[in-house]
Amino acid sequence: MAGLAEIANAAGVSISTVSRVLNRRAGVNEATRRRVLEVLGELPYSPRGLGALQRTGVIGLLVPELSNPIFPAYAEALETRASLAGYSSLLCNTRSEGWALREEEYVRMLLARGVEGMVFVSPEITNVEAGGETYYSRLLADGVQMVFVNGGAPGLDVPDVTVDEQVAGYLATRHLVELGHKRIGFVCGPARSLPTRLKRAGWAAALEEAGLSADENLVAHAPYGAEGGAAAMATLLDSAAAPTAVICSSDHMALGAMRESHRRGLTVPTQMSIVGFDDIPLAAYCTPALTTLAQPIAEMARAAVDELVQRLTPGGRRSSGTYSRVFRPRLVVRESTAPPAP
């Protein structure tokens, strides 16, 4: 791994400028900042150097956003478990314009601050096409210890702890099938997203099992969030064969879908049944209360932190091969689902 002087020389700037970029301080123009970051991407920096990793008692927690309550919930559970293991945490919110670069920026910052390891919640690799593993492969080659939560890639030797997204899609759809729905849509996130692809596979499996068609016209992609959920729901409602029920990639998208249904004069659940995913606190208190799939956040956080701590502890047991734990989501039936109107 490169030192400050080597980074500065490659970028054509002073060592103090590199330091300001690493520590996200003012006084560096955008063009210079990006040039330094590009060099950092090619010559990863560590103030400690390989083979000289000191015990700092600090780990990094990287989440994609904080506006969706599921991610603060994960951050809290991870921080609590890390504290019990004797580690302090640095929390980074990586969602912004130019998301992939932002995640890399935070990783460099965390390394500069001497973190011992990192937990990535929904890492960027879950939202890129095949072949996007180079950045993480470099970190692994440099000896960085990582654990992924709800993300990962078969080609990377990174432990991952995940909820079974395919089972989530299946359970949500089967619940609606059992209520008697035959046209079940999917209000889903971006097509490139791995969780979206897995949930869609579960949705299709449940429909096919029931002898129903997994019609492409029953799927609408949109950005994650309430606004995206409303947009995707509008697309489905404008289609020739509008659904009588939908499953959604997240509770936030479900709330947007519910809002769009109400805007069009549809009553939930008598005229439109909606199922979310995550079981955020608001799900139990919106009107009607949202049927959803709950993630076992505390259990997943415990598994992720415990695996990272084992890998950081000298002489500690390390799971053989690529460690992977898959947790089953739990269907929580509330008031937003009902049999279709006669």
mmCIF file of C-alpha atoms in Angstrom:
data_model
loop_
_atom_site.group_PDB
_atom_site.id
_atom_site.type_symbol
_atom_site.label_atom_id
_atom_site.label_comp_id
_atom_site.label_asym_id
_atom_site.label_seq_id
_atom_site.Cartn_x
_atom_site.Cartn_y
_atom_site.Cartn_z
ATOM 1 C CA MET A 1 0.000 0.000 0.000
ATOM 2 C CA ALA A 2 1.208 3.477 -0.842
ATOM 3 C CA GLY A 3 2.202 6.176 1.625
ATOM 4 C CA LEU A 4 1.260 9.868 1.607
ATOM 5 C CA ALA A 5 4.400 10.901 -0.293
ATOM 6 C CA GLU A 6 3.793 8.377 -3.062
ATOM 7 C CA ILE A 7 0.148 9.393 -3.385
ATOM 8 C CA ALA A 8 1.080 13.082 -3.484
ATOM 9 C CA ASN A 9 3.753 12.509 -6.128
ATOM 10 C CA ALA A 10 1.418 10.497 -8.361
ATOM 11 C CA ALA A 11 -1.315 13.132 -8.094
ATOM 12 C CA GLY A 12 1.066 16.070 -8.531
ATOM 13 C CA VAL A 13 0.040 17.715 -5.262
ATOM 14 C CA SER A 14 1.517 18.299 -1.822
ATOM 15 C CA ILE A 15 1.374 15.814 1.037
ATOM 16 C CA SER A 16 -0.779 18.269 3.003
ATOM 17 C CA THR A 17 -3.306 18.315 0.140
ATOM 18 C CA VAL A 18 -3.553 14.520 0.198
ATOM 19 C CA SER A 19 -4.056 14.688 3.959
ATOM 20 C CA ARG A 20 -6.868 17.239 3.564
ATOM 21 C CA VAL A 21 -8.610 15.029 0.994
ATOM 22 C CA LEU A 22 -8.308 11.943 3.188
ATOM 23 C CA ASN A 23 -9.734 13.832 6.163
ATOM 24 C CA ARG A 24 -12.441 15.593 4.105
ATOM 25 C CA ARG A 25 -11.214 19.053 5.065
ATOM 26 C CA ALA A 26 -11.937 22.286 3.216
ATOM 27 C CA GLY A 27 -9.410 24.076 1.056
ATOM 28 C CA VAL A 28 -9.162 21.616 -1.858
ATOM 29 C CA ASN A 29 -10.893 22.383 -5.146
ATOM 30 C CA GLU A 30 -13.078 19.701 -6.718
ATOM 31 C CA ALA A 31 -10.748 18.898 -9.634
ATOM 32 C CA THR A 32 -7.797 18.348 -7.287
ATOM 33 C CA ARG A 33 -9.886 16.314 -4.873
ATOM 34 C CA ARG A 34 -11.010 13.993 -7.659
ATOM 35 C CA ARG A 35 -7.476 13.630 -8.983
ATOM 36 C CA VAL A 36 -6.255 12.561 -5.551
ATOM 37 C CA LEU A 37 -9.185 10.143 -5.192
ATOM 38 C CA GLU A 38 -8.415 8.608 -8.581
ATOM 39 C CA VAL A 39 -4.826 7.987 -7.486
ATOM 40 C CA LEU A 40 -6.063 6.560 -4.196
ATOM 41 C CA GLY A 41 -8.200 4.155 -6.203
ATOM 42 C CA GLU A 42 -5.088 2.916 -8.007
ATOM 43 C CA LEU A 43 -2.661 3.092 -5.073
ATOM 44 C CA PRO A 44 -4.665 2.355 -1.896
ATOM 45 C CA TYR A 45 -3.331 4.187 1.137
ATOM 46 C CA SER A 46 -2.898 2.895 4.667
ATOM 47 C CA PRO A 47 -1.096 4.849 7.392
ATOM 48 C CA ARG A 48 -0.109 1.549 8.985
ATOM 49 C CA GLY A 49 1.111 -0.451 6.015
ATOM 50 C CA LEU A 50 0.706 -4.157 5.378
ATOM 51 C CA GLY A 51 1.891 -6.487 8.072
ATOM 52 C CA ALA A 52 1.851 -3.725 10.669
ATOM 53 C CA LEU A 53 -1.827 -3.513 11.521
ATOM 54 C CA GLN A 54 -2.126 -2.076 15.009
ATOM 55 C CA ARG A 55 -5.009 -2.660 17.376
ATOM 56 C CA THR A 56 -7.122 0.492 17.430
ATOM 57 C CA GLY A 57 -10.371 -1.003 18.708
ATOM 58 C CA VAL A 58 -12.347 0.769 15.967
ATOM 59 C CA ILE A 59 -14.414 -0.657 13.105
ATOM 60 C CA GLY A 60 -16.179 1.129 10.266
ATOM 61 C CA LEU A 61 -19.904 0.765 9.567
ATOM 62 C CA LEU A 62 -20.962 1.746 6.040
ATOM 63 C CA VAL A 63 -24.666 2.096 5.199
ATOM 64 C CA PRO A 64 -26.103 3.393 1.907
ATOM 65 C CA GLU A 65 -28.487 5.951 3.420
ATOM 66 C CA LEU A 66 -30.104 7.100 6.639
ATOM 67 C CA SER A 67 -33.464 8.324 5.317
ATOM 68 C CA ASN A 68 -34.798 4.756 5.192
ATOM 69 C CA PRO A 69 -35.312 3.646 8.827
ATOM 70 C CA ILE A 70 -34.062 0.129 8.097
ATOM 71 C CA PHE A 71 -30.481 1.376 7.763
ATOM 72 C CA PRO A 72 -30.317 3.329 11.053
ATOM 73 C CA ALA A 73 -31.799 0.199 12.639
ATOM 74 C CA TYR A 74 -28.950 -1.880 11.236
ATOM 75 C CA ALA A 75 -26.390 0.748 12.283
ATOM 76 C CA GLU A 76 -27.718 0.755 15.853
ATOM 77 C CA ALA A 77 -27.729 -3.047 16.083
ATOM 78 C CA LEU A 78 -24.211 -3.312 14.628
ATOM 79 C CA GLU A 79 -22.851 -0.573 16.910
ATOM 80 C CA THR A 80 -24.415 -2.204 19.975
ATOM 81 C CA ARG A 81 -22.926 -5.591 19.155
ATOM 82 C CA ALA A 82 -19.516 -4.065 18.373
ATOM 83 C CA SER A 83 -19.572 -2.200 21.699
ATOM 84 C CA LEU A 84 -20.260 -5.427 23.557
ATOM 85 C CA ALA A 85 -17.222 -6.914 21.815
ATOM 86 C CA GLY A 86 -15.063 -3.981 22.940
ATOM 87 C CA TYR A 87 -15.018 -2.037 19.659
ATOM 88 C CA SER A 88 -15.962 1.561 18.897
ATOM 89 C CA SER A 89 -17.639 2.324 15.557
ATOM 90 C CA LEU A 90 -17.372 4.995 12.877
ATOM 91 C CA LEU A 91 -20.613 5.331 10.872
ATOM 92 C CA CYS A 92 -20.531 6.397 7.217
ATOM 93 C CA ASN A 93 -23.523 7.221 5.017
ATOM 94 C CA THR A 94 -22.396 6.371 1.482
ATOM 95 C CA ARG A 95 -25.480 7.361 -0.558
ATOM 96 C CA SER A 96 -24.906 10.524 -2.594
ATOM 97 C CA GLU A 97 -24.386 11.739 -6.130
ATOM 98 C CA GLY A 98 -21.720 9.469 -7.568
ATOM 99 C CA TRP A 99 -22.442 6.725 -5.020
ATOM 100 C CA ALA A 100 -19.645 4.288 -5.983
ATOM 101 C CA LEU A 101 -16.969 6.978 -5.650
ATOM 102 C CA ARG A 102 -18.460 8.118 -2.346
ATOM 103 C CA GLU A 103 -18.204 4.629 -0.879
ATOM 104 C CA GLU A 104 -14.554 4.443 -1.918
ATOM 105 C CA GLU A 105 -13.924 7.866 -0.386
ATOM 106 C CA TYR A 106 -15.282 6.699 2.931
ATOM 107 C CA VAL A 107 -13.241 3.500 2.812
ATOM 108 C CA ARG A 108 -10.039 5.513 2.302
ATOM 109 C CA MET A 109 -11.047 7.828 5.128
ATOM 110 C CA LEU A 110 -11.699 4.879 7.433
ATOM 111 C CA LEU A 111 -8.339 3.322 6.587
ATOM 112 C CA ALA A 112 -6.652 6.652 7.216
ATOM 113 C CA ARG A 113 -8.251 6.737 10.651
ATOM 114 C CA GLY A 114 -6.918 3.297 11.482
ATOM 115 C CA VAL A 115 -10.057 1.166 11.555
ATOM 116 C CA GLU A 116 -9.346 -2.519 12.005
ATOM 117 C CA GLY A 117 -12.183 -3.763 9.809
ATOM 118 C CA MET A 118 -15.462 -2.760 8.153
ATOM 119 C CA VAL A 119 -19.066 -3.882 7.872
ATOM 120 C CA PHE A 120 -20.813 -2.894 4.641
ATOM 121 C CA VAL A 121 -24.626 -2.879 4.742
ATOM 122 C CA SER A 122 -26.052 -3.263 1.205
ATOM 123 C CA PRO A 123 -22.628 -2.620 -0.378
ATOM 124 C CA GLU A 124 -22.375 -1.015 -3.793
ATOM 125 C CA ILE A 125 -21.461 -4.364 -5.370
ATOM 126 C CA THR A 126 -25.095 -5.469 -4.969
ATOM 127 C CA ASN A 127 -26.127 -2.740 -7.426
ATOM 128 C CA VAL A 128 -23.592 -3.179 -10.216
ATOM 129 C CA GLU A 129 -23.325 -5.576 -13.125
ATOM 130 C CA ALA A 130 -21.019 -8.596 -13.082
ATOM 131 C CA GLY A 131 -17.351 -7.625 -13.134
ATOM 132 C CA GLY A 132 -17.681 -4.827 -10.561
ATOM 133 C CA GLU A 133 -15.578 -6.663 -7.985
ATOM 134 C CA THR A 134 -12.186 -5.051 -8.724
ATOM 135 C CA TYR A 135 -12.387 -2.389 -6.035
ATOM 136 C CA TYR A 136 -13.242 -4.893 -3.291
ATOM 137 C CA SER A 137 -10.635 -7.351 -4.598
ATOM 138 C CA ARG A 138 -7.970 -4.670 -4.123
ATOM 139 C CA LEU A 139 -9.069 -4.151 -0.531
ATOM 140 C CA LEU A 140 -8.876 -7.889 0.107
ATOM 141 C CA ALA A 141 -5.424 -8.063 -1.469
ATOM 142 C CA ASP A 142 -4.334 -5.232 0.835
ATOM 143 C CA GLY A 143 -5.416 -7.208 3.883
ATOM 144 C CA VAL A 144 -8.575 -5.253 4.735
ATOM 145 C CA GLN A 145 -11.026 -7.314 6.799
ATOM 146 C CA MET A 146 -14.657 -6.884 5.719
ATOM 147 C CA VAL A 147 -18.100 -8.372 6.205
ATOM 148 C CA PHE A 148 -21.078 -7.722 3.926
ATOM 149 C CA VAL A 149 -24.643 -7.484 5.231
ATOM 150 C CA ASN A 150 -27.350 -7.994 2.600
ATOM 151 C CA GLY A 151 -24.878 -8.042 -0.240
ATOM 152 C CA GLY A 152 -21.951 -9.915 -1.664
ATOM 153 C CA ALA A 153 -20.573 -11.684 -4.698
ATOM 154 C CA PRO A 154 -19.599 -15.336 -5.248
ATOM 155 C CA GLY A 155 -16.232 -14.304 -6.667
ATOM 156 C CA LEU A 156 -15.159 -12.506 -3.482
ATOM 157 C CA ASP A 157 -13.834 -14.180 -0.339
ATOM 158 C CA VAL A 158 -15.793 -11.805 1.890
ATOM 159 C CA PRO A 159 -18.077 -13.138 4.639
ATOM 160 C CA ASP A 160 -21.699 -12.209 4.038
ATOM 161 C CA VAL A 161 -24.748 -12.178 6.267
ATOM 162 C CA THR A 162 -28.014 -11.785 4.429
ATOM 163 C CA VAL A 163 -31.753 -12.095 4.629
ATOM 164 C CA ASP A 164 -33.203 -14.514 2.063
ATOM 165 C CA GLU A 165 -34.600 -12.067 -0.478
ATOM 166 C CA GLN A 166 -35.953 -14.829 -2.721
ATOM 167 C CA VAL A 167 -37.904 -16.355 0.157
ATOM 168 C CA ALA A 168 -39.204 -12.862 0.977
ATOM 169 C CA GLY A 169 -40.603 -12.457 -2.535
ATOM 170 C CA TYR A 170 -42.077 -15.951 -2.382
ATOM 171 C CA LEU A 171 -43.725 -15.548 1.047
ATOM 172 C CA ALA A 172 -45.198 -12.140 0.174
ATOM 173 C CA THR A 173 -46.648 -13.435 -3.081
ATOM 174 C CA ARG A 174 -47.927 -16.696 -1.584
ATOM 175 C CA HIS A 175 -49.752 -14.711 1.111
ATOM 176 C CA LEU A 176 -51.604 -12.789 -1.613
ATOM 177 C CA VAL A 177 -52.287 -15.951 -3.606
ATOM 178 C CA GLU A 178 -53.798 -17.584 -0.503
ATOM 179 C CA LEU A 179 -56.091 -14.561 -0.127
ATOM 180 C CA GLY A 180 -57.399 -15.257 -3.636
ATOM 181 C CA HIS A 181 -55.517 -12.706 -5.769
ATOM 182 C CA LYS A 182 -54.661 -13.745 -9.320
ATOM 183 C CA ARG A 183 -53.091 -10.564 -10.721
ATOM 184 C CA ILE A 184 -50.223 -9.787 -8.349
ATOM 185 C CA GLY A 185 -47.809 -7.049 -9.344
ATOM 186 C CA PHE A 186 -44.298 -6.254 -8.177
ATOM 187 C CA VAL A 187 -43.400 -2.659 -7.259
ATOM 188 C CA CYS A 188 -39.663 -3.123 -7.354
ATOM 189 C CA GLY A 189 -36.350 -1.341 -7.169
ATOM 190 C CA PRO A 190 -33.795 -0.924 -9.987
ATOM 191 C CA ALA A 191 -33.400 -3.942 -12.263
ATOM 192 C CA ARG A 192 -29.632 -4.091 -11.633
ATOM 193 C CA SER A 193 -30.122 -4.485 -7.874
ATOM 194 C CA LEU A 194 -29.436 -8.009 -6.587
ATOM 195 C CA PRO A 195 -32.211 -7.860 -3.930
ATOM 196 C CA THR A 196 -34.652 -6.878 -6.681
ATOM 197 C CA ARG A 197 -33.607 -9.800 -8.854
ATOM 198 C CA LEU A 198 -33.876 -12.269 -5.980
ATOM 199 C CA LYS A 199 -37.285 -11.036 -4.823
ATOM 200 C CA ARG A 200 -38.519 -11.205 -8.403
ATOM 201 C CA ALA A 201 -37.420 -14.850 -8.602
ATOM 202 C CA GLY A 202 -39.424 -15.600 -5.446
ATOM 203 C CA TRP A 203 -42.446 -13.708 -6.805
ATOM 204 C CA ALA A 204 -42.321 -15.679 -10.050
ATOM 205 C CA ALA A 205 -41.891 -19.012 -8.231
ATOM 206 C CA ALA A 206 -44.966 -18.432 -6.057
ATOM 207 C CA LEU A 207 -47.072 -17.439 -9.067
ATOM 208 C CA GLU A 208 -45.973 -20.417 -11.109
ATOM 209 C CA GLU A 209 -46.597 -22.736 -8.167
ATOM 210 C CA ALA A 210 -50.180 -21.429 -8.068
ATOM 211 C CA GLY A 211 -50.614 -21.855 -11.832
ATOM 212 C CA LEU A 212 -50.569 -18.085 -12.403
ATOM 213 C CA SER A 213 -48.585 -16.153 -14.976
ATOM 214 C CA ALA A 214 -45.520 -14.112 -13.973
ATOM 215 C CA ASP A 215 -46.396 -11.524 -16.607
ATOM 216 C CA GLU A 216 -43.711 -8.941 -17.413
ATOM 217 C CA ASN A 217 -46.444 -6.300 -17.436
ATOM 218 C CA LEU A 218 -46.983 -6.921 -13.729
ATOM 219 C CA VAL A 219 -43.452 -5.692 -12.895
ATOM 220 C CA ALA A 220 -42.538 -2.002 -12.625
ATOM 221 C CA HIS A 221 -39.019 -0.823 -11.743
ATOM 222 C CA ALA A 222 -38.269 2.480 -10.021
ATOM 223 C CA PRO A 223 -35.647 3.968 -7.676
ATOM 224 C CA TYR A 224 -35.909 2.823 -4.066
ATOM 225 C CA GLY A 225 -37.970 5.107 -1.853
ATOM 226 C CA ALA A 226 -41.566 6.282 -1.459
ATOM 227 C CA GLU A 227 -41.443 8.397 -4.613
ATOM 228 C CA GLY A 228 -40.190 5.435 -6.616
ATOM 229 C CA GLY A 229 -42.912 3.238 -5.136
ATOM 230 C CA ALA A 230 -45.583 5.722 -6.189
ATOM 231 C CA ALA A 231 -44.135 5.937 -9.723
ATOM 232 C CA ALA A 232 -43.960 2.151 -10.119
ATOM 233 C CA MET A 233 -47.512 1.774 -8.791
ATOM 234 C CA ALA A 234 -48.730 4.369 -11.284
ATOM 235 C CA THR A 235 -47.147 2.360 -14.101
ATOM 236 C CA LEU A 236 -48.918 -0.816 -12.974
ATOM 237 C CA LEU A 237 -52.282 0.909 -12.537
ATOM 238 C CA ASP A 238 -52.005 2.403 -16.023
ATOM 239 C CA SER A 239 -51.382 -1.003 -17.603
ATOM 240 C CA ALA A 240 -54.042 -2.927 -19.519
ATOM 241 C CA ALA A 241 -54.280 -5.615 -16.841
ATOM 242 C CA ALA A 242 -53.832 -3.702 -13.582
ATOM 243 C CA PRO A 243 -53.106 -5.868 -10.521
ATOM 244 C CA THR A 244 -55.430 -6.297 -7.564
ATOM 245 C CA ALA A 245 -52.447 -6.674 -5.221
ATOM 246 C CA VAL A 246 -48.728 -5.865 -5.203
ATOM 247 C CA ILE A 247 -45.601 -6.840 -3.338
ATOM 248 C CA CYS A 248 -42.926 -4.161 -2.893
ATOM 249 C CA SER A 249 -39.130 -4.148 -2.604
ATOM 250 C CA SER A 250 -39.259 -2.145 0.636
ATOM 251 C CA ASP A 251 -41.687 -0.616 3.099
ATOM 252 C CA HIS A 252 -40.778 2.832 1.774
ATOM 253 C CA MET A 253 -41.827 1.761 -1.723
ATOM 254 C CA ALA A 254 -44.970 0.210 -0.261
ATOM 255 C CA LEU A 255 -45.907 3.507 1.411
ATOM 256 C CA GLY A 256 -45.491 5.248 -1.943
ATOM 257 C CA ALA A 257 -47.617 2.564 -3.631
ATOM 258 C CA MET A 258 -50.286 3.009 -0.951
ATOM 259 C CA ARG A 259 -50.288 6.762 -1.457
ATOM 260 C CA GLU A 260 -50.692 6.394 -5.233
ATOM 261 C CA SER A 261 -53.547 3.922 -4.745
ATOM 262 C CA HIS A 262 -55.344 6.364 -2.450
ATOM 263 C CA ARG A 263 -54.716 9.214 -4.892
ATOM 264 C CA ARG A 264 -56.533 7.248 -7.564
ATOM 265 C CA GLY A 265 -59.497 6.504 -5.323
ATOM 266 C CA LEU A 266 -58.575 2.890 -4.568
ATOM 267 C CA THR A 267 -59.210 1.713 -1.026
ATOM 268 C CA VAL A 268 -56.469 -0.359 0.621
ATOM 269 C CA PRO A 269 -57.001 -3.271 1.183
ATOM 270 C CA THR A 270 -60.508 -3.804 -0.233
ATOM 271 C CA GLN A 271 -59.546 -2.661 -3.749
ATOM 272 C CA MET A 272 -55.761 -3.010 -3.586
ATOM 273 C CA SER A 273 -53.672 -5.206 -1.283
ATOM 274 C CA ILE A 274 -50.068 -4.162 -0.581
ATOM 275 C CA VAL A 275 -47.152 -6.023 1.017
ATOM 276 C CA GLY A 276 -43.872 -4.313 1.982
ATOM 277 C CA PHE A 277 -40.477 -5.533 3.074
ATOM 278 C CA ASP A 278 -38.309 -4.526 6.087
ATOM 279 C CA ASP A 279 -40.924 -3.963 8.837
ATOM 280 C CA ILE A 280 -39.790 -0.438 9.641
ATOM 281 C CA PRO A 281 -41.432 1.077 12.784
ATOM 282 C CA LEU A 282 -43.825 3.185 10.691
ATOM 283 C CA ALA A 283 -45.258 0.036 9.071
ATOM 284 C CA ALA A 284 -47.316 -0.730 12.174
ATOM 285 C CA TYR A 285 -48.618 2.837 12.507
ATOM 286 C CA CYS A 286 -49.571 3.917 8.992
ATOM 287 C CA THR A 287 -53.196 3.647 7.858
ATOM 288 C CA PRO A 288 -53.906 0.891 7.128
ATOM 289 C CA ALA A 289 -51.082 -0.836 9.004
ATOM 290 C CA LEU A 290 -48.740 -2.438 6.503
ATOM 291 C CA THR A 291 -48.396 -6.176 5.963
ATOM 292 C CA THR A 292 -44.684 -6.770 5.465
ATOM 293 C CA LEU A 293 -41.700 -9.121 5.751
ATOM 294 C CA ALA A 294 -39.534 -8.491 8.817
ATOM 295 C CA GLN A 295 -35.759 -8.809 8.722
ATOM 296 C CA PRO A 296 -34.133 -10.333 11.843
ATOM 297 C CA ILE A 297 -31.881 -7.308 12.280
ATOM 298 C CA ALA A 298 -30.471 -8.068 15.738
ATOM 299 C CA GLU A 299 -29.551 -11.634 14.816
ATOM 300 C CA MET A 300 -27.953 -10.569 11.531
ATOM 301 C CA ALA A 301 -25.963 -7.787 13.208
ATOM 302 C CA ARG A 302 -24.713 -10.218 15.826
ATOM 303 C CA ALA A 303 -23.583 -12.707 13.170
ATOM 304 C CA ALA A 304 -21.837 -10.004 11.125
ATOM 305 C CA VAL A 305 -19.948 -8.372 13.999
ATOM 306 C CA ASP A 306 -18.998 -11.680 15.612
ATOM 307 C CA GLU A 307 -17.515 -12.940 12.347
ATOM 308 C CA LEU A 308 -15.551 -9.713 11.834
ATOM 309 C CA VAL A 309 -14.250 -9.742 15.414
ATOM 310 C CA GLN A 310 -13.094 -13.343 15.034
ATOM 311 C CA ARG A 311 -11.141 -12.365 11.942
ATOM 312 C CA LEU A 312 -9.587 -9.407 13.730
ATOM 313 C CA THR A 313 -8.589 -11.311 16.866
ATOM 314 C CA PRO A 314 -5.007 -12.657 16.753
ATOM 315 C CA GLY A 315 -5.231 -16.433 16.844
ATOM 316 C CA GLY A 316 -9.015 -16.235 16.677
ATOM 317 C CA ARG A 317 -11.030 -18.879 14.859
ATOM 318 C CA ARG A 318 -11.747 -18.013 11.253
ATOM 319 C CA SER A 319 -14.527 -19.749 9.363
ATOM 320 C CA SER A 320 -13.171 -22.025 6.666
ATOM 321 C CA GLY A 321 -13.887 -20.964 3.095
ATOM 322 C CA THR A 322 -16.274 -18.121 2.350
ATOM 323 C CA TYR A 323 -18.512 -17.599 5.383
ATOM 324 C CA SER A 324 -22.174 -17.071 4.543
ATOM 325 C CA ARG A 325 -25.222 -16.899 6.818
ATOM 326 C CA VAL A 326 -28.701 -16.641 5.324
ATOM 327 C CA PHE A 327 -31.585 -15.620 7.578
ATOM 328 C CA ARG A 328 -35.243 -16.248 6.854
ATOM 329 C CA PRO A 329 -37.602 -13.239 6.840
ATOM 330 C CA ARG A 330 -40.873 -13.387 8.808
ATOM 331 C CA LEU A 331 -44.269 -12.529 7.345
ATOM 332 C CA VAL A 332 -46.089 -9.952 9.500
ATOM 333 C CA VAL A 333 -49.755 -9.775 8.494
ATOM 334 C CA ARG A 334 -51.496 -6.487 9.281
ATOM 335 C CA GLU A 335 -54.313 -4.499 7.665
ATOM 336 C CA SER A 336 -53.077 -3.688 4.134
ATOM 337 C CA THR A 337 -53.958 -7.094 2.664
ATOM 338 C CA ALA A 338 -57.352 -8.740 2.169
ATOM 339 C CA PRO A 339 -59.184 -10.952 -0.342
ATOM 340 C CA PRO A 340 -59.900 -9.243 -3.688
ATOM 341 C CA ALA A 341 -63.188 -7.464 -4.151
ATOM 342 C CA PRO A 342 -65.844 -9.695 -5.718
#
